Amino acid sequence: MNRIRRRGVATTVTGGFAVALLLAGSVQADATAQLALTGVGGANPVAPGLTSANRLSPQLAAIIRAQGSLPVENPQDGIGYYGYDSIANTPPLLPTLTGVDALTEAKKTEPDKNTYLVLPGQRGADATYDYGTHFLFQGHESGILGYVSRINLDADPAHRVTVLATHDTAGQPLPAFDGSTWNPFAGKLLLTSENGCSGGVWQGDPRLTPGSTFGNIPALGQGGYEGIQAASDGSIYIVEDVGGATDPATNAKAPNSYIYRFVPTSRDLSTGTLQALQVLRADGRPMETGDNTFGPDIAALHTYGQSFHTTWVTVRATTAANRAETFCSGPLARAAGATEFKRPENGVFRPGSNFGDFYFTETGDTNLDSTANQRFGGFGGVFRLSQSGPGASTGTLSLFYRGDAEHTAFDNIQFATDSQLLVVEDAGDTLHAQRNALDSGYLFDTTKTGQQPVRFLAEGRDPSATIDSSLAAIDAPGFANDGDNELTGIHVSDGDPSPGGLLGAKTPTPFLAGWRTFFTQQHGDNVTYEIVPNPTTSPYRK
C-alpha cells in the first residue's frame, strides 16, 4: 500500500481502489475540460461467503477518510463509533459466534449523503485542538436513533469524527437521515428524513456547541424526502422516495413519489410555499400516473424523444400565522394534481445552466421480475427538468436515460464537470442476486441522450457486509442489519460555503482549485472514501 500526505495528515491509499478520471488535454483549471474515463468491465458477481474488492481503473486512488469502527471523539447516546450504535464494543461490532448472543451485533448507523464545506473556526469536543477548516457532514440512515456527524478531514484519528447532534430542538431523538445539503443563505445544514409522514427536513448549525440540536422545519412538510438542493434564488428543491404498493401479480410498484420545490419568504425557511411538479400531456391535461402503473402516461414518461410541459402546483402556503403547524405533503400533492414518479431519490443542478436544468434519478422497482421494467419505468432512469431559472413557473421534462437490467436502481447523482454526470446504484440484495451483480457507479455524457454510460466503479463486498448478507438470508436471531454494501454519497465540491458555492453555481474542475470528490460505501464496514489521483501512475497529479 502507498502513503499520501495531505495537509499534514498521513492516510492510507487502498491499492487497486481507483478510477480512471483523467482530464482530457491540459491539466490546468479549464472550465471546459472533460473527464476521459476508462471503464472497468462488468459488475462484481454475488455468491454466498464471497468477499470482493472494489474495482476501478488505476489512474486514481481512493483514500479512506472514515470507517465504521473508528471511535467518535464525543461518544453519547449509545454512539461510540462512526458507523455503529455501540460504546466500548457493547454490543459487539461483529458477531462473536459463541455464547447465547452468538449472532448479535451492533446496529449499523449507515452514514449517507455527503456535504463538503470549508469553514473556519469550527470547534469540537477538545477545546485545545485545532480542527482545521475542511469538513464532511453526514446524516445517518439507520441505527437506533438518527444523528448528524462531521468528519474532520484535517484532524488526526482521535479527533476525526465528531457527533454534532442526536436530538431535536424539542429534546426528541433525531430521525434517520438520508439526504443533506448546505443552505448558504441561512448558514445552516439541511438534512432529510425518508420516513413518510413522519419525515421531512431538519436544519442546524455546522458547529458543535453545548447541547447542539437540529430542528424540524414544518413549512417544508412531512414526507419521504431524500434528495435536497438549494438554488441560487433561495428556493429548496426536494426529491421524494416513497415506494408505492407492489402488485404481487406483476411485481411492479405504483408511482408514489413527487418532486417538490419550496419557495421561502423568510431566510430561516419558516414561511413560504411548498410546490410540487405537475407534468402535462400534449393536450394540456395533467398526467395520471399514480393509479395507472401500466398506463399510457407512465409509458410516455419513459420514452426517448418525448418532451412534456411542466408547471408547479401549490401544495401548501405557510405564513406567520400557521408556521408551527405540520402537514403531510404527499396527500396534498396528490390532491393538487402533481405527478407521481417511481421512487425518485436525488437531484442536482447542471453547472452553467443558471440553475435552469435539474437532473434527478428514479430508482424504479429493483426487481427483475417486474413486468413494468421494459416500458413502464420499472428499471428507473434519469430525467432532465429544463426551466428558464430555478423560480420559473413552467418548464419541460424529458427522459435523459432509461434504465435496463444492467444499469438500474439509480440513487445518488452529481455533476463531475459541466456536462458529465456521476450516478451510482442502490439495487439491494434481491436485485443483486437476480442479476448476479453488485452495485456500480457510472459516468454519463449529458450531451448524448440515451447513450450507455461508462462504468467507473464496480463495487465489491467487504467481509462485514458478506457476513450480514448471510445472516439476513437465514433471518438469524438478533440480527438487525442490512446485507450487501451500497453505494451512496457521490459528491463533488470545492467546499465554498457562500451562495456562489452552491452545487451547480460553478463548473467543477476535479482535483484542481480545491475541488474534491467523495463517496460512501454503506452497510458492512461503512467506509467513506475520497477519490484522488494515484500518486505513482496517474498522468494527472496534484
Coordinates of C-alpha atoms in Angstrom, one line a residue:
M1 CA 0.0 0.0 0.0
N2 CA 1.1 3.6 -0.6
R3 CA 1.0 6.6 1.6
I4 CA -0.1 10.1 0.7
R5 CA 0.5 13.0 3.0
R6 CA -2.1 15.7 2.6
R7 CA -2.3 18.7 4.8
G8 CA 0.0 17.1 7.3
V9 CA -2.2 14.0 7.8
A10 CA -0.9 10.6 6.7
T11 CA -3.7 8.5 5.2
T12 CA -3.9 5.1 3.6
V13 CA -4.5 4.6 -0.1
T14 CA -6.3 1.4 -1.0
G15 CA -4.2 0.0 -3.8
G16 CA -6.4 -1.0 -6.8
F17 CA -9.3 1.2 -5.5
A18 CA -9.1 3.7 -8.2
V19 CA -11.0 5.3 -11.0
A20 CA -9.7 6.4 -14.4
L21 CA -10.8 10.0 -14.2
L22 CA -8.4 11.9 -16.4
L23 CA -8.7 15.5 -17.6
A24 CA -8.7 15.4 -21.4
G25 CA -5.9 17.6 -22.6
S26 CA -4.4 20.2 -20.3
V27 CA -4.4 19.7 -16.5
Q28 CA -4.9 23.5 -16.0
A29 CA -8.2 24.7 -14.3
D30 CA -10.1 24.8 -17.6
A31 CA -13.8 25.1 -17.1
T32 CA -14.4 23.3 -20.4
A33 CA -12.2 20.3 -19.6
Q34 CA -13.9 16.9 -19.6
L35 CA -13.0 13.6 -18.0
A36 CA -11.6 10.8 -20.1
L37 CA -12.6 7.7 -18.2
T38 CA -11.7 4.1 -18.7
G39 CA -14.4 1.6 -17.9
V40 CA -13.8 -1.4 -15.6
G41 CA -15.7 -4.1 -17.4
G42 CA -18.7 -5.8 -15.7
A43 CA -20.0 -5.6 -12.2
N44 CA -18.7 -7.8 -9.4
P45 CA -20.7 -11.0 -9.0
V46 CA -22.6 -12.2 -6.0
A47 CA -22.0 -15.5 -4.2
P48 CA -22.6 -16.7 -0.6
G49 CA -19.5 -16.1 1.5
L50 CA -17.7 -14.3 -1.3
T51 CA -16.0 -11.0 -0.5
S52 CA -14.8 -8.9 -3.4
A53 CA -12.7 -5.7 -3.8
N54 CA -14.0 -2.6 -5.4
R55 CA -12.7 -2.4 -8.9
L56 CA -11.7 0.9 -10.5
S57 CA -9.1 2.0 -13.1
P58 CA -5.6 2.6 -12.0
Q59 CA -5.1 6.3 -12.7
L60 CA -6.7 7.4 -9.4
A61 CA -6.8 6.1 -5.8
A62 CA -9.3 6.2 -3.0
I63 CA -8.3 7.3 0.5
I64 CA -10.3 6.1 3.5
R65 CA -11.4 9.2 5.4
A66 CA -13.5 7.4 8.0
Q67 CA -14.8 3.9 8.6
G68 CA -17.5 2.4 10.8
S69 CA -15.2 1.2 13.6
L70 CA -13.5 4.5 14.1
P71 CA -14.3 5.8 17.6
V72 CA -16.0 9.2 17.7
E73 CA -14.4 11.8 19.8
N74 CA -17.5 12.5 21.9
P75 CA -19.4 9.3 22.5
Q76 CA -23.0 9.8 23.6
D77 CA -26.5 8.2 23.5
G78 CA -25.1 4.8 22.6
I79 CA -23.0 6.1 19.7
G80 CA -19.3 5.3 20.3
Y81 CA -18.2 4.5 16.7
Y82 CA -18.7 6.3 13.4
G83 CA -20.8 3.6 11.9
Y84 CA -22.3 1.6 14.9
D85 CA -24.6 2.0 17.8
S86 CA -22.2 0.7 20.3
I87 CA -19.9 2.0 23.1
A88 CA -16.8 0.1 24.1
N89 CA -17.8 -2.8 21.7
T90 CA -21.1 -3.4 23.6
P91 CA -22.9 -4.8 21.7
P92 CA -20.0 -6.2 19.6
L93 CA -19.4 -4.7 16.2
L94 CA -19.3 -8.2 14.7
P95 CA -21.0 -11.4 15.8
T96 CA -18.9 -13.3 18.4
L97 CA -20.1 -16.7 17.1
T98 CA -20.1 -18.0 20.7
G99 CA -22.4 -17.9 23.7
V100 CA -26.1 -17.1 24.0
D101 CA -25.9 -14.0 21.8
A102 CA -23.6 -15.6 19.2
L103 CA -25.1 -13.8 16.2
T104 CA -26.0 -10.5 17.8
E105 CA -24.1 -7.5 16.6
A106 CA -24.3 -3.7 17.0
K107 CA -26.8 -1.9 14.8
K108 CA -25.1 -0.1 11.9
T109 CA -25.9 3.6 11.5
E110 CA -25.1 3.9 7.8
P111 CA -23.6 7.3 7.0
D112 CA -25.3 8.6 3.9
K113 CA -25.1 11.6 1.6
N114 CA -22.0 13.8 1.9
T115 CA -21.8 17.6 2.2
Y116 CA -18.3 19.1 2.0
L117 CA -17.6 22.5 3.3
V118 CA -14.5 24.7 4.0
L119 CA -15.3 26.5 7.2
P120 CA -13.1 28.5 9.6
G121 CA -13.4 28.4 13.4
Q122 CA -15.1 25.1 13.8
R123 CA -14.6 23.5 17.2
G124 CA -15.0 20.0 18.6
A125 CA -15.1 18.2 21.8
D126 CA -11.5 19.0 22.6
A127 CA -11.2 22.8 23.3
T128 CA -7.4 22.7 22.9
Y129 CA -7.4 21.1 19.4
D130 CA -7.2 22.8 16.0
Y131 CA -9.8 21.0 13.8
G132 CA -8.7 22.8 10.6
T133 CA -11.1 24.1 8.0
H134 CA -12.1 21.1 5.8
F135 CA -15.2 19.1 6.9
L136 CA -17.5 16.4 5.5
F137 CA -21.0 16.4 7.0
Q138 CA -23.4 13.4 7.0
G139 CA -26.7 12.2 8.4
H140 CA -27.0 8.5 9.3
E141 CA -29.7 6.5 7.6
S142 CA -30.2 3.7 10.2
G143 CA -29.4 3.0 13.8
I144 CA -31.3 3.1 17.0
L145 CA -31.6 6.9 16.7
G146 CA -30.6 9.2 14.0
Y147 CA -27.7 11.7 14.3
V148 CA -25.5 14.1 12.4
S149 CA -21.8 13.6 12.2
R150 CA -18.8 15.7 11.0
I151 CA -15.7 14.1 9.5
N152 CA -12.8 16.5 10.4
L153 CA -10.7 15.9 7.3
D154 CA -7.7 17.8 8.7
A155 CA -7.7 16.0 12.1
D156 CA -5.9 13.0 13.5
P157 CA -7.8 9.8 14.1
A158 CA -8.6 10.6 17.7
H159 CA -10.4 13.8 16.5
R160 CA -11.5 12.6 13.1
V161 CA -15.3 12.2 13.8
T162 CA -17.5 14.5 15.8
V163 CA -21.1 13.8 16.7
L164 CA -22.9 17.1 16.1
A165 CA -26.4 16.3 17.3
T166 CA -28.6 13.4 18.4
H167 CA -31.7 15.2 19.5
D168 CA -34.0 17.9 18.0
T169 CA -34.9 21.3 19.5
A170 CA -37.7 19.7 21.5
G171 CA -35.4 17.1 23.1
Q172 CA -36.7 14.2 21.0
P173 CA -34.3 11.8 19.3
L174 CA -33.5 12.7 15.7
P175 CA -34.9 10.5 12.9
A176 CA -32.8 8.5 10.5
F177 CA -31.4 10.9 7.8
D178 CA -30.9 10.3 4.1
G179 CA -30.0 13.5 2.3
S180 CA -28.1 16.6 3.2
T181 CA -27.1 19.9 1.8
W182 CA -25.9 23.4 2.8
N183 CA -28.2 26.4 2.7
P184 CA -25.7 29.4 2.4
F185 CA -28.5 32.0 2.7
A186 CA -29.2 30.9 6.3
G187 CA -25.8 29.4 7.1
K188 CA -27.4 26.1 8.0
L189 CA -27.1 22.4 7.2
L190 CA -30.3 20.8 5.9
L191 CA -30.9 17.1 6.4
T192 CA -33.8 15.0 5.2
S193 CA -35.7 12.0 6.7
E194 CA -37.3 9.5 4.4
N195 CA -39.8 8.4 7.0
G196 CA -43.1 9.1 5.1
C197 CA -45.5 11.4 7.0
S198 CA -43.0 11.4 9.9
G199 CA -40.2 12.5 7.7
G200 CA -39.3 15.9 6.5
V201 CA -36.4 18.4 6.7
W202 CA -34.3 19.3 9.7
Q203 CA -31.8 22.2 10.0
G204 CA -28.9 23.0 12.3
D205 CA -25.5 24.6 12.7
P206 CA -22.3 23.0 11.4
R207 CA -20.6 24.0 14.7
L208 CA -20.5 21.8 17.8
T209 CA -21.9 23.7 20.8
P210 CA -23.1 22.5 24.2
G211 CA -26.4 20.8 23.6
S212 CA -26.3 21.1 19.8
T213 CA -29.6 20.2 18.1
F214 CA -31.3 20.1 14.7
G215 CA -34.8 21.4 14.3
N216 CA -37.6 20.2 12.0
I217 CA -38.9 22.9 9.5
P218 CA -42.7 22.5 9.4
A219 CA -43.1 24.7 6.3
L220 CA -41.4 22.2 4.1
G221 CA -43.9 19.5 5.1
Q222 CA -43.6 15.9 6.3
G223 CA -42.7 13.4 3.6
G224 CA -40.4 10.6 2.5
Y225 CA -37.8 13.2 1.5
E226 CA -34.3 12.2 0.3
G227 CA -32.6 14.5 -2.2
I228 CA -32.4 18.2 -1.3
Q229 CA -30.6 21.1 -3.0
A230 CA -30.7 24.8 -2.6
A231 CA -30.9 27.0 -5.7
S232 CA -29.5 30.4 -6.5
D233 CA -32.8 32.2 -5.7
G234 CA -33.0 30.6 -2.3
S235 CA -35.6 28.0 -3.2
I236 CA -35.2 24.5 -2.0
Y237 CA -35.7 21.5 -4.4
I238 CA -36.7 18.2 -2.7
V239 CA -36.8 14.7 -4.2
E240 CA -39.1 12.2 -2.5
D241 CA -38.5 8.5 -2.3
V242 CA -41.6 6.6 -1.3
G243 CA -42.3 3.3 -2.9
G244 CA -45.9 2.7 -3.9
A245 CA -47.8 -0.5 -3.3
T246 CA -46.4 -3.6 -5.1
D247 CA -48.8 -5.6 -7.2
P248 CA -48.0 -9.3 -6.4
A249 CA -49.2 -10.3 -9.8
T250 CA -46.8 -8.1 -11.7
N251 CA -44.1 -7.3 -9.0
A252 CA -44.5 -3.6 -10.1
K253 CA -44.6 -0.7 -7.7
A254 CA -47.1 2.0 -8.2
P255 CA -45.6 5.5 -8.8
N256 CA -46.0 7.2 -5.5
S257 CA -43.4 10.0 -5.1
Y258 CA -43.1 13.7 -6.0
I259 CA -40.6 16.4 -6.9
Y260 CA -41.1 19.4 -4.7
R261 CA -39.9 23.0 -4.6
F262 CA -40.1 25.2 -1.6
V263 CA -40.2 29.0 -2.3
P264 CA -39.3 30.7 1.0
T265 CA -40.5 34.1 2.2
S266 CA -38.1 34.0 5.2
R267 CA -34.4 33.3 5.5
D268 CA -34.9 30.6 8.1
L269 CA -37.4 28.8 5.9
S270 CA -40.2 29.1 8.5
T271 CA -42.6 30.6 5.9
G272 CA -43.1 30.1 2.2
T273 CA -44.9 28.0 -0.3
L274 CA -44.3 24.3 -0.9
Q275 CA -45.0 23.3 -4.5
A276 CA -45.0 20.0 -6.5
L277 CA -44.1 19.3 -10.1
Q278 CA -47.0 18.6 -12.5
V279 CA -46.3 17.1 -15.9
L280 CA -48.8 17.8 -18.7
R281 CA -49.9 15.7 -21.6
A282 CA -49.8 17.1 -25.1
D283 CA -53.4 18.2 -24.7
G284 CA -52.5 20.3 -21.6
R285 CA -54.2 18.0 -19.1
P286 CA -52.2 16.7 -16.1
M287 CA -50.7 13.2 -16.4
E288 CA -52.3 10.4 -14.4
T289 CA -49.5 8.1 -13.2
G290 CA -50.2 7.2 -9.6
D291 CA -53.3 5.0 -10.3
N292 CA -52.0 3.8 -13.7
T293 CA -48.9 1.7 -13.2
F294 CA -49.2 0.4 -16.8
G295 CA -51.0 3.4 -18.3
P296 CA -50.0 5.5 -21.3
D297 CA -48.7 8.4 -19.3
I298 CA -46.1 6.4 -17.3
A299 CA -45.1 4.7 -20.6
A300 CA -44.7 8.1 -22.3
L301 CA -42.6 9.5 -19.5
H302 CA -40.1 6.6 -20.1
T303 CA -40.0 7.0 -23.8
Y304 CA -37.0 8.7 -25.5
G305 CA -37.7 11.7 -27.7
Q306 CA -40.7 12.8 -25.7
S307 CA -40.8 16.2 -24.1
F308 CA -43.6 17.4 -21.8
H309 CA -44.6 20.8 -20.5
T310 CA -44.5 21.2 -16.7
T311 CA -45.9 23.5 -14.1
W312 CA -45.6 23.8 -10.3
V313 CA -48.8 23.4 -8.3
T314 CA -49.2 24.7 -4.7
V315 CA -49.2 22.1 -2.0
R316 CA -49.4 24.4 0.9
A317 CA -48.6 28.0 1.8
T318 CA -47.1 28.7 5.3
T319 CA -47.4 32.1 6.8
A320 CA -46.5 33.6 10.2
A321 CA -50.0 32.5 11.4
N322 CA -49.7 28.8 10.7
R323 CA -45.9 28.2 10.6
A324 CA -46.0 25.9 13.6
E325 CA -48.5 23.5 12.1
T326 CA -47.3 20.3 10.5
F327 CA -48.7 18.6 7.4
C328 CA -48.1 15.5 5.3
S329 CA -47.1 16.6 1.8
G330 CA -47.9 13.5 -0.2
P331 CA -51.7 13.5 0.1
L332 CA -51.8 17.3 -0.5
A333 CA -49.6 17.0 -3.6
R334 CA -51.8 14.3 -5.0
A335 CA -54.9 16.4 -4.3
A336 CA -53.3 19.3 -6.2
G337 CA -52.7 17.1 -9.3
A338 CA -49.0 16.7 -9.0
T339 CA -47.3 13.9 -11.0
E340 CA -46.2 10.7 -9.3
F341 CA -42.8 9.1 -10.2
K342 CA -41.4 5.7 -9.5
R343 CA -39.1 6.4 -6.5
P344 CA -37.0 9.3 -7.5
E345 CA -34.2 9.7 -5.0
N346 CA -31.7 12.6 -5.7
G347 CA -31.3 15.6 -8.0
V348 CA -28.7 18.2 -8.9
F349 CA -28.5 21.4 -11.0
R350 CA -26.3 21.3 -14.1
P351 CA -23.4 23.7 -13.9
G352 CA -23.6 26.5 -16.4
S353 CA -27.4 26.3 -16.8
N354 CA -28.1 29.2 -14.3
F355 CA -29.9 26.6 -12.2
G356 CA -32.3 26.0 -15.1
D357 CA -31.5 22.3 -15.7
F358 CA -32.3 20.0 -12.8
Y359 CA -31.4 16.3 -13.3
F360 CA -32.9 13.7 -11.0
T361 CA -32.7 9.9 -10.7
E362 CA -35.5 7.4 -10.5
T363 CA -34.8 4.1 -8.8
G364 CA -37.8 2.1 -10.1
D365 CA -38.9 -1.4 -8.9
T366 CA -35.5 -3.0 -8.2
N367 CA -36.9 -6.4 -9.3
L368 CA -36.1 -8.2 -12.5
D369 CA -39.5 -9.9 -12.2
S370 CA -41.4 -6.7 -12.5
T371 CA -43.4 -6.6 -15.7
A372 CA -43.1 -2.8 -15.7
N373 CA -39.4 -2.9 -16.4
Q374 CA -39.1 -2.5 -20.1
R375 CA -41.8 0.1 -20.9
F376 CA -43.3 1.4 -17.7
G377 CA -40.3 2.6 -15.7
G378 CA -39.5 -0.5 -13.7
F379 CA -35.8 -0.1 -14.3
G380 CA -36.0 3.6 -13.4
G381 CA -33.9 6.2 -15.2
V382 CA -32.5 9.8 -15.2
F383 CA -34.8 12.8 -16.0
R384 CA -34.0 16.3 -17.0
L385 CA -36.2 19.2 -15.9
S386 CA -35.4 22.3 -18.0
Q387 CA -36.6 25.8 -16.9
S388 CA -35.6 29.4 -17.6
G389 CA -34.4 29.5 -14.0
P390 CA -35.0 27.9 -10.6
G391 CA -38.0 30.1 -9.8
A392 CA -39.7 29.6 -13.2
S393 CA -43.4 28.6 -13.1
T394 CA -43.2 26.4 -16.2
G395 CA -40.6 24.2 -17.9
T396 CA -40.2 20.9 -19.9
L397 CA -39.4 17.4 -18.7
S398 CA -37.7 14.7 -20.8
L399 CA -36.1 11.3 -20.2
F400 CA -32.3 11.5 -20.4
Y401 CA -31.6 7.8 -19.7
R402 CA -33.9 4.8 -19.4
G403 CA -32.5 2.1 -17.1
D404 CA -32.1 -1.6 -18.1
A405 CA -31.2 -4.7 -16.2
E406 CA -27.5 -3.9 -16.2
H407 CA -28.0 -0.2 -15.3
T408 CA -30.8 0.4 -12.8
A409 CA -31.8 1.4 -9.2
F410 CA -30.2 4.8 -9.7
D411 CA -29.7 6.8 -6.4
N412 CA -27.1 9.5 -5.8
I413 CA -26.2 11.8 -8.6
Q414 CA -23.6 14.5 -9.0
F415 CA -22.1 16.6 -11.9
A416 CA -18.3 15.9 -12.3
T417 CA -17.9 18.6 -15.0
D418 CA -20.2 21.0 -16.9
S419 CA -21.8 18.1 -18.8
Q420 CA -20.6 14.8 -17.2
L421 CA -22.8 13.2 -14.6
L422 CA -21.9 10.7 -12.0
V423 CA -24.7 8.3 -11.0
V424 CA -24.5 5.4 -8.5
E425 CA -26.8 2.4 -8.0
D426 CA -28.6 1.1 -4.9
A427 CA -30.0 -2.1 -6.1
G428 CA -30.4 -4.1 -2.9
D429 CA -29.8 -7.8 -2.2
T430 CA -32.8 -9.1 -4.1
L431 CA -31.8 -7.5 -7.4
H432 CA -28.1 -8.3 -6.7
A433 CA -29.0 -12.0 -6.6
Q434 CA -31.3 -11.8 -9.6
R435 CA -28.7 -10.3 -11.9
N436 CA -25.7 -11.8 -10.1
A437 CA -24.2 -8.3 -9.9
L438 CA -23.4 -5.9 -7.1
D439 CA -23.8 -2.1 -7.5
S440 CA -21.8 0.1 -9.8
G441 CA -21.1 3.8 -10.4
Y442 CA -21.4 5.3 -13.9
L443 CA -20.3 8.4 -15.8
F444 CA -22.9 9.8 -18.3
D445 CA -22.3 12.4 -21.0
T446 CA -25.4 14.6 -20.8
T447 CA -24.9 15.9 -24.3
K448 CA -25.9 12.4 -25.6
T449 CA -29.4 11.3 -24.5
G450 CA -29.7 7.5 -24.2
Q451 CA -26.0 6.7 -24.7
Q452 CA -24.7 3.9 -22.5
P453 CA -22.6 5.2 -19.6
V454 CA -19.1 4.2 -18.6
R455 CA -18.8 2.0 -15.5
F456 CA -16.2 3.8 -13.4
L457 CA -16.7 1.8 -10.3
A458 CA -17.7 -1.9 -9.7
E459 CA -18.4 -2.0 -6.1
G460 CA -17.3 -5.0 -4.1
R461 CA -18.5 -6.5 -0.8
D462 CA -16.4 -6.2 2.3
P463 CA -16.3 -9.0 5.0
S464 CA -18.8 -7.4 7.3
A465 CA -21.4 -7.0 4.6
T466 CA -20.7 -10.6 3.4
I467 CA -21.5 -11.8 7.0
D468 CA -24.6 -9.6 7.1
S469 CA -25.8 -10.9 3.8
S470 CA -25.6 -14.5 5.1
L471 CA -27.3 -13.7 8.4
A472 CA -30.1 -11.8 6.6
A473 CA -30.7 -14.7 4.3
I474 CA -31.4 -17.1 7.2
D475 CA -33.2 -14.5 9.3
A476 CA -30.7 -15.0 12.1
P477 CA -31.9 -14.3 15.7
G478 CA -30.6 -11.0 17.0
F479 CA -29.5 -9.8 13.6
A480 CA -30.6 -6.3 12.8
N481 CA -28.6 -5.0 9.8
D482 CA -28.6 -4.9 6.1
G483 CA -26.7 -7.1 3.7
D484 CA -24.6 -6.2 0.7
N485 CA -22.7 -3.0 0.5
E486 CA -24.4 0.0 -1.1
L487 CA -23.0 3.0 -3.0
T488 CA -24.1 6.4 -1.8
G489 CA -23.0 9.9 -1.2
I490 CA -21.2 10.6 -4.5
H491 CA -20.2 14.2 -4.1
V492 CA -18.0 16.8 -6.0
S493 CA -17.5 20.1 -4.4
D494 CA -14.9 22.8 -3.7
G495 CA -16.4 23.4 -0.2
D496 CA -17.3 27.1 -0.9
P497 CA -20.0 27.9 1.8
S498 CA -21.1 31.1 0.1
P499 CA -24.1 31.4 -2.3
G500 CA -21.6 31.3 -5.1
G501 CA -20.5 27.9 -4.0
L502 CA -23.9 26.2 -4.4
L503 CA -23.8 22.9 -6.3
G504 CA -24.5 24.0 -9.8
A505 CA -23.2 27.6 -9.5
K506 CA -19.6 26.7 -10.6
T507 CA -18.3 24.3 -13.2
P508 CA -16.3 21.6 -11.3
T509 CA -12.7 21.1 -12.2
P510 CA -12.0 17.8 -10.4
F511 CA -8.8 17.7 -8.3
L512 CA -7.9 21.3 -9.2
A513 CA -8.6 24.6 -7.4
G514 CA -9.8 22.8 -4.2
W515 CA -12.4 20.5 -5.9
R516 CA -12.7 17.2 -4.1
T517 CA -14.7 14.0 -4.7
F518 CA -16.2 11.7 -2.1
F519 CA -18.4 8.7 -1.8
T520 CA -19.6 6.3 0.9
Q521 CA -19.8 2.6 0.9
Q522 CA -22.8 2.0 3.2
H523 CA -23.5 -1.2 5.1
G524 CA -20.7 -3.5 6.1
D525 CA -17.8 -1.5 7.3
N526 CA -19.4 1.8 6.4
V527 CA -16.4 3.4 4.8
T528 CA -16.3 7.0 3.4
Y529 CA -13.7 7.5 0.7
E530 CA -12.1 10.4 -1.1
I531 CA -11.1 9.9 -4.7
V532 CA -7.7 11.3 -5.6
P533 CA -5.1 10.9 -8.4
N534 CA -2.9 7.9 -8.0
P535 CA 0.5 9.3 -6.8
T536 CA 2.5 6.9 -8.9
T537 CA 0.7 6.1 -12.1
S538 CA -1.7 9.0 -12.8
P539 CA -0.6 11.4 -15.5
Y540 CA -2.8 13.9 -13.6
R541 CA -1.3 14.6 -10.2
K542 CA -1.8 17.3 -7.6

